[in-house]
Short mmCIF file of C-alpha atoms in Angstrom, two decimals:
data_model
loop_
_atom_site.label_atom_id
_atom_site.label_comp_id
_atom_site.label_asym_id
_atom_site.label_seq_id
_atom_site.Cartn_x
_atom_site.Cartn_y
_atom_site.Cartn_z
CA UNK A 24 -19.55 197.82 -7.24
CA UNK A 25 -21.15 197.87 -10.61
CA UNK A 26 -18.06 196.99 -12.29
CA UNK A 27 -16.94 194.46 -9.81
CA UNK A 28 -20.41 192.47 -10.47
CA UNK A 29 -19.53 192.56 -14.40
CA UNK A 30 -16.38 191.28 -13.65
CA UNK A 31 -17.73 188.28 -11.86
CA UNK A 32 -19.89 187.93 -14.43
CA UNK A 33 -17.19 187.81 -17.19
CA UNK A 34 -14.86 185.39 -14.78
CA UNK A 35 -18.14 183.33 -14.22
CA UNK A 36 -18.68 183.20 -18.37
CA UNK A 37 -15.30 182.27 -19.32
CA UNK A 38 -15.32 179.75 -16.98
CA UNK A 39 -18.38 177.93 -18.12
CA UNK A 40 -16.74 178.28 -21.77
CA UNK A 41 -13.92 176.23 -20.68
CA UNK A 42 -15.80 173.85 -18.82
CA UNK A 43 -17.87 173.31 -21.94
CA UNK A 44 -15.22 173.05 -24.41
CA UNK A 45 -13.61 170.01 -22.02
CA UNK A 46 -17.21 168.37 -21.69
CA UNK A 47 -17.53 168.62 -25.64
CA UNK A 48 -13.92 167.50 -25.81
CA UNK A 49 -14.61 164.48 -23.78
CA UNK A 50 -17.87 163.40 -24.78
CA UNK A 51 -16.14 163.59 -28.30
CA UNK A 52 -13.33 161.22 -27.26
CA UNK A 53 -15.78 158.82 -25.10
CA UNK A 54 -18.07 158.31 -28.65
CA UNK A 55 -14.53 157.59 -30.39
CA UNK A 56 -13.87 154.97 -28.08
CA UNK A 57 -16.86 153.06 -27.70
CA UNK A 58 -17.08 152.89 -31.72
CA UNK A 59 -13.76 152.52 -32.29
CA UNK A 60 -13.73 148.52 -32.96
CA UNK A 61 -16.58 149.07 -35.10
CA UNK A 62 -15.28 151.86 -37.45
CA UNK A 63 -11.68 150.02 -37.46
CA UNK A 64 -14.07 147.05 -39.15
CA UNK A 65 -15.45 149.73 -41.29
CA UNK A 66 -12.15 151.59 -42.57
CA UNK A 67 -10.31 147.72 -42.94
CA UNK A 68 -12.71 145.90 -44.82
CA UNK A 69 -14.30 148.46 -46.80
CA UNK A 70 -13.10 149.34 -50.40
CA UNK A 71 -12.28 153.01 -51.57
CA UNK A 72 -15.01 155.34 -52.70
CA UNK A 73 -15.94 158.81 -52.28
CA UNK A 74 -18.15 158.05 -49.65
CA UNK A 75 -15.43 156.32 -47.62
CA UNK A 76 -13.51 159.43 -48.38
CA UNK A 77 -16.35 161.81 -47.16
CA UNK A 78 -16.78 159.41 -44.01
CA UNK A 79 -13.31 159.95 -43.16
CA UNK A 80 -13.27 164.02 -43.56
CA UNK A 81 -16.85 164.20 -41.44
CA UNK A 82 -15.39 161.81 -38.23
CA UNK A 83 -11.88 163.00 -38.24
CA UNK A 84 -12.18 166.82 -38.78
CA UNK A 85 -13.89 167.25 -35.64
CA UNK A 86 -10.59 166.11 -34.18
CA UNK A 87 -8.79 169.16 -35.26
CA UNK A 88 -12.13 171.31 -34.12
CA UNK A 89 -11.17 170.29 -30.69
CA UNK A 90 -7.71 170.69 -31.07
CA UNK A 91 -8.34 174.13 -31.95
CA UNK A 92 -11.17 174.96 -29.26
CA UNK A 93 -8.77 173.72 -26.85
CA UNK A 94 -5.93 176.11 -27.93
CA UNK A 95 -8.23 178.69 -28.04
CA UNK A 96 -9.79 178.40 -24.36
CA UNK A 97 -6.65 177.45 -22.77
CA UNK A 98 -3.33 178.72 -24.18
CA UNK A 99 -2.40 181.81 -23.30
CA UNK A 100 -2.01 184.28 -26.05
CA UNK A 101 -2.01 187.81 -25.61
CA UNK A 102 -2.26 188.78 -30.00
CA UNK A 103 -5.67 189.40 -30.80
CA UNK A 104 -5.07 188.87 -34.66
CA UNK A 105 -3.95 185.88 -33.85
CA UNK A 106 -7.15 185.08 -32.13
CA UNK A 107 -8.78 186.04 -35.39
CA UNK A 108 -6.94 183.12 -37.42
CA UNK A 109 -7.83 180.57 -34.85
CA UNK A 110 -11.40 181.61 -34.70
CA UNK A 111 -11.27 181.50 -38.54
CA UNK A 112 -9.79 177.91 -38.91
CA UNK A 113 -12.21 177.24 -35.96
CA UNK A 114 -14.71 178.08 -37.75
CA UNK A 115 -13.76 176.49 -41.35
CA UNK A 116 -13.20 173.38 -39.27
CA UNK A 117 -16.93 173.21 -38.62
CA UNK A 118 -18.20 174.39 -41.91
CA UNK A 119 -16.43 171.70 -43.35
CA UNK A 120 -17.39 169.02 -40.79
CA UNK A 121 -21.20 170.20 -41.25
CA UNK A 122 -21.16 170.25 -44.82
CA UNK A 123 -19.73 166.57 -44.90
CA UNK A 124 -22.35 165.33 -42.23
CA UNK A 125 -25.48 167.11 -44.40
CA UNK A 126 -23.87 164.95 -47.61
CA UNK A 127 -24.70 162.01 -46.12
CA UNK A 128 -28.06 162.57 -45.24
CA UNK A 129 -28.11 164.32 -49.15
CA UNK A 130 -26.87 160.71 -50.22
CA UNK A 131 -30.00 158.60 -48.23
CA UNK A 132 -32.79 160.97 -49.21
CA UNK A 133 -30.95 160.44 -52.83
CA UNK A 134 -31.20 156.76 -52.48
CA UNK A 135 -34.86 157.40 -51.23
CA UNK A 136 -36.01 158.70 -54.46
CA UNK A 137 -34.10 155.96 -56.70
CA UNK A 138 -31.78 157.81 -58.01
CA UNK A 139 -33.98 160.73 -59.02
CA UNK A 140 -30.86 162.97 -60.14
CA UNK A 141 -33.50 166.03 -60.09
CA UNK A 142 -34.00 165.41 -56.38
CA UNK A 143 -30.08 165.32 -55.78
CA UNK A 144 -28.95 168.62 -58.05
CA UNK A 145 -31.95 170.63 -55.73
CA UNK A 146 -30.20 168.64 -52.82
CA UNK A 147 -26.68 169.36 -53.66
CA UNK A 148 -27.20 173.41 -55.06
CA UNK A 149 -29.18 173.88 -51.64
CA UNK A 150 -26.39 172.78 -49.63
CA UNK A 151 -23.86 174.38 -51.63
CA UNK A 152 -26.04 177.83 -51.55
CA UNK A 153 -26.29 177.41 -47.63
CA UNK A 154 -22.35 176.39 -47.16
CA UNK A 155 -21.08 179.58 -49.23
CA UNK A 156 -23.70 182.19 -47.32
CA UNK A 157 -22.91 180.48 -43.79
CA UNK A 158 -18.94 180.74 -44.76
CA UNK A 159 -20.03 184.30 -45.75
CA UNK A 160 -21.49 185.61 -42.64
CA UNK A 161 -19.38 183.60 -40.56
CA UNK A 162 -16.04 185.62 -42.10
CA UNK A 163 -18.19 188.80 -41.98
CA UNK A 164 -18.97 188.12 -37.93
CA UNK A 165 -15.12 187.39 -37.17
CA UNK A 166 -14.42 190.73 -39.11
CA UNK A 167 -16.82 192.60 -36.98
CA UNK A 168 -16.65 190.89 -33.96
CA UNK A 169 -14.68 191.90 -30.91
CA UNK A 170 -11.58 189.72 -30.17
CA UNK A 171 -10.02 189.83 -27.05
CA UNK A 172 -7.67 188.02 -24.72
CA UNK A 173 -9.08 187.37 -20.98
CA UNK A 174 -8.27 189.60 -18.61
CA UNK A 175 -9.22 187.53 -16.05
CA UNK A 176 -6.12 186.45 -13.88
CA UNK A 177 -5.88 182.50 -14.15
CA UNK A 178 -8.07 182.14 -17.50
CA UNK A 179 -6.93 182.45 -20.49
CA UNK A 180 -7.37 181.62 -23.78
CA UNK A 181 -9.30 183.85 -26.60
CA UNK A 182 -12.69 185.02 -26.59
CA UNK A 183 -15.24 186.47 -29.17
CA UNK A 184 -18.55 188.53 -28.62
CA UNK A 185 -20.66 189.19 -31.64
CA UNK A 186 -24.60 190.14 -32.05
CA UNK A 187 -27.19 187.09 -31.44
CA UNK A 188 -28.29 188.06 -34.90
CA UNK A 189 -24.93 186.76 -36.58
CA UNK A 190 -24.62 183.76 -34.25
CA UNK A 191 -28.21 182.45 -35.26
CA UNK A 192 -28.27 183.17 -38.98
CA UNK A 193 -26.03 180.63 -40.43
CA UNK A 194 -27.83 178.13 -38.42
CA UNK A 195 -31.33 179.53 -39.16
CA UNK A 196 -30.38 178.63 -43.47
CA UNK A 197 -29.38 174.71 -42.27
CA UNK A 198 -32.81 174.66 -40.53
CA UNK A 199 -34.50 175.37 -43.72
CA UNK A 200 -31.85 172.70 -45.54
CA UNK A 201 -32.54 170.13 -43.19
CA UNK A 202 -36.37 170.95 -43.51
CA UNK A 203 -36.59 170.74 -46.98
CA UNK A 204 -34.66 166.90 -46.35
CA UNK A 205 -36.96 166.02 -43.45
CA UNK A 206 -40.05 166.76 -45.39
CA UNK A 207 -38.53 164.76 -49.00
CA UNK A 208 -38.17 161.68 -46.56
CA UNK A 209 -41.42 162.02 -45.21
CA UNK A 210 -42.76 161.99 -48.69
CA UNK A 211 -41.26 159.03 -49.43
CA UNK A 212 -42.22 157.97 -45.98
CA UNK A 213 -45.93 158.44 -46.74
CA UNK A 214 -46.00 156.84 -50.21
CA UNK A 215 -43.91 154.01 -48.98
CA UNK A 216 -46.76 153.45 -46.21
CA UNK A 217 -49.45 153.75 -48.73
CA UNK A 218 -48.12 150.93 -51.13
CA UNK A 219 -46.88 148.74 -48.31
CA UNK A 220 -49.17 145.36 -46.92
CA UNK A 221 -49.14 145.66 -43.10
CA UNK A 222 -46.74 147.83 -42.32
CA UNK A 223 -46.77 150.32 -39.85
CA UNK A 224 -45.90 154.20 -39.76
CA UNK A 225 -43.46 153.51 -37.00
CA UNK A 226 -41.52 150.99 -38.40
CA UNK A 227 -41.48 152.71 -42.16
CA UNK A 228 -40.23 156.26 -40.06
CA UNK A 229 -37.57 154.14 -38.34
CA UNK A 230 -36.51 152.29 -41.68
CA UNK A 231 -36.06 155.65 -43.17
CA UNK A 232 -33.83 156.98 -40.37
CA UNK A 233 -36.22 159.69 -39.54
CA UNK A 234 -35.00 159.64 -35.79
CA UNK A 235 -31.27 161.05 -37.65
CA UNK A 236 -32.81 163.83 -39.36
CA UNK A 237 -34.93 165.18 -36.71
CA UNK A 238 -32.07 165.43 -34.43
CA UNK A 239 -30.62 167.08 -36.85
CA UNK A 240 -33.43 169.74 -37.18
CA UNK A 241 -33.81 170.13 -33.87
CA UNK A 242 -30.36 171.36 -32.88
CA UNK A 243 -30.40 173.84 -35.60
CA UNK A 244 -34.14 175.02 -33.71
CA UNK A 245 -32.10 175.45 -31.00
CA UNK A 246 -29.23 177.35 -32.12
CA UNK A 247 -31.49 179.83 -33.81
CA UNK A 248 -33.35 180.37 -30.55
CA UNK A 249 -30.21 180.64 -28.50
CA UNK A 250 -30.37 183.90 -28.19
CA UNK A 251 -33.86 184.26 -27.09
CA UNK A 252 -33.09 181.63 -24.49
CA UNK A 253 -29.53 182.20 -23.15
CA UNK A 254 -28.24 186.00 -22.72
CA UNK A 255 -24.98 184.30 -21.53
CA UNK A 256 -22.85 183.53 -25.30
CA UNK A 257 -21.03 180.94 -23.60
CA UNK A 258 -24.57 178.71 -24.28
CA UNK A 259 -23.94 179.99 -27.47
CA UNK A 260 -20.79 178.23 -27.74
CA UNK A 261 -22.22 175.02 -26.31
CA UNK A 262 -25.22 174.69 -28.63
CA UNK A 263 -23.30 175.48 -31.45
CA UNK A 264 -20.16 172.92 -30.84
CA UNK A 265 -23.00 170.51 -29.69
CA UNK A 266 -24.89 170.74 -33.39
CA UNK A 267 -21.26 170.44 -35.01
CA UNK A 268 -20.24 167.38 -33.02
CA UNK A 269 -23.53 165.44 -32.74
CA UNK A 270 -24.60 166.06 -36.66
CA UNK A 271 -21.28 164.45 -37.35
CA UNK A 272 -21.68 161.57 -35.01
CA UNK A 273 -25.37 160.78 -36.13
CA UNK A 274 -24.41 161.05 -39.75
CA UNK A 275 -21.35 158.42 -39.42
CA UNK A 276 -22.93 156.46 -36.96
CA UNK A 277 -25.68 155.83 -39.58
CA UNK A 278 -23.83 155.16 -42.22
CA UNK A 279 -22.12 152.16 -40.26
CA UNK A 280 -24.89 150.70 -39.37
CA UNK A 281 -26.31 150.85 -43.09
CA UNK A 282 -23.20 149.52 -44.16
CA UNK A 283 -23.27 146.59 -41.28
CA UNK A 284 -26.25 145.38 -42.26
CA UNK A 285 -26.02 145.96 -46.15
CA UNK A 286 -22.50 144.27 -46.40
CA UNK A 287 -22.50 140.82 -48.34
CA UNK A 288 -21.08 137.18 -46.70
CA UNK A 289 -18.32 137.37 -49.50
CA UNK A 290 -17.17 140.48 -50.23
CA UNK A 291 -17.03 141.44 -54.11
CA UNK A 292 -15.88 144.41 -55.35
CA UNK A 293 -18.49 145.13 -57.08
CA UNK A 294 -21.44 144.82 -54.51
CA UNK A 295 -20.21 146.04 -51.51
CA UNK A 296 -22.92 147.97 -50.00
CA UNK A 297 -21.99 151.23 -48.46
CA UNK A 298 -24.72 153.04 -48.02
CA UNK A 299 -27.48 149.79 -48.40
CA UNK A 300 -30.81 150.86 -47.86
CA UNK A 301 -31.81 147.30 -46.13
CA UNK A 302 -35.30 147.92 -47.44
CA UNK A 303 -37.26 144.93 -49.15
CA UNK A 304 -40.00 147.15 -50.78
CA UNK A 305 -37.24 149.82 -52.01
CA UNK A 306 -35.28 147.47 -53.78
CA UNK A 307 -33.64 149.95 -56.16
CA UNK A 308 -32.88 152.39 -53.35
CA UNK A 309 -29.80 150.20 -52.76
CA UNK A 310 -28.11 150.34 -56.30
CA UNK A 311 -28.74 154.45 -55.77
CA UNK A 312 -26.46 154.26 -52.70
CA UNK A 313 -24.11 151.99 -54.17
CA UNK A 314 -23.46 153.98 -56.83
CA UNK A 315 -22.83 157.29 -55.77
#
């Protein structure tokens, strides 16, 4: 009896993992879509710079995280060390998707402080820190963790169970990284509202973007309390996925709306705003963006 129950439980688990990684999938493809006029604007009538290149890696890789999560949940495959290297290209798909979307929000706290080069090598060496210990302990986990194939007649696909403690560390370092960005905007926030004549704290918090980087600190919350909240690691999965996928979507979908609103009537080459600020009492914040 007792081992029937855990194998409706494991049935019921890999079920909802599936189901998740479509929803993800789909949600995904439905964001494409609606944006995908918009972005085609964006890519066409842009010029080349690193921070078209780094828009490009951070809304395209994602593609090839669902690939992957797809092949994973749903194509049968009975070598476990082969489940290994598509967990680990799983996972370097999303380190490298997360470190692109934290660069741009490194980028508009940079243009923040006018191009305060302290405030971006603290910025930059902090990410880079957090991106080498999270690809650390994320290798480490896969190492340790238990790979199997389902056993499960009529799911397949391959499945990982490692402690809560490995699952929420990673993301526990990009809460402190996305802290230590939400309180240097809210610095600027502050002094901003100080110095300006009639304006008020809402508008200055929405000018800055602050609604981008809260989401952003908020997911990682969550993901570091998974545990505590879900027993079930398929929530695990969701959260996670859901951090990866969002982050990335609020990150481009904020740089095309800086760039919509910062791009000139005639396009020169040499003032094309990428990453404009659109702020009349940062004026300088502008050329910081524009030149990185």
């Amino acid at each position: 009896m007792r081992e029937y129950r855990l194998y409706r439980w494991l049935a019921r688990s890999l079920q909802s993992l599936a189901y998740i990684c479509v929803s993800l999938a789909t949600f995904w493809a439905y964001d494409y879509i609606c944006s995908f006029h918009e972005e085609w604007n964006f890519l066409c009538r842009s010029r080349w710079t690193e921070v078209k290149v780094l828009y490009i890696i951070a809304r395209y890789v994602p593609f090839l995280l669902i690939i992957t999560d797809l092949y994973l949940n749903f194509s049968p495959n009975k070598n476990p060390k082969k489940c290994k290297i598509l967990i680990g290209i799983y996972l370097s798909c999303g380190v490298i998707s997360l470190a692109c979307s934290e660069c741009f929000f490194v980028l508009r706290t940079y243009a923040f402080w006018n191009s305060n080069r302290i405030v971006l090598v603290a910025m930059l060496s902090t990410l880079f820190a957090t991106i080498v210990t999270f690809i650390n302990i994320g290798l480490r986990a896969i190492v340790a963790s238990h790979v199997t194939t389902s056993v499960v007649p009529g799911i397949t696909g391959c499945h990982r169970s490692s402690p809560s403690v490995e699952f929420s560390m990673p993301f526990l370092l990009f809460f402190f990284f996305q802290l230590g960005l939400v309180t240097l905007t809210l610095i600027r926030v502050f002094q901003t509202w100080r110095t300006s004549s009639g304006g008020t704290m809402h508008a200055i918090l929405v000018k800055h973007n602050i609604f981008y980087y809260a989401c952003g600190l908020f997911l990682s919350v969550l993901n570091v309390l998974a545990p505590v909240m879900y027993p079930d690691p398929a929530y695990y999965g969701l959260l996670g996925e859901s951090q990866v996928y969002i982050l990335a979507i609020l990150a481009t979908r904020m740089h095309l709306h800086l760039w919509h609103i910062g791009q000139p009537a005639v396009y020169d080459s040499e003032s094309v705003a990428l990453v404009s600020i659109s702020m009349s009492d940062m004026p300088s914040a502008d050329r910081a963006a524009t030149t990185v």
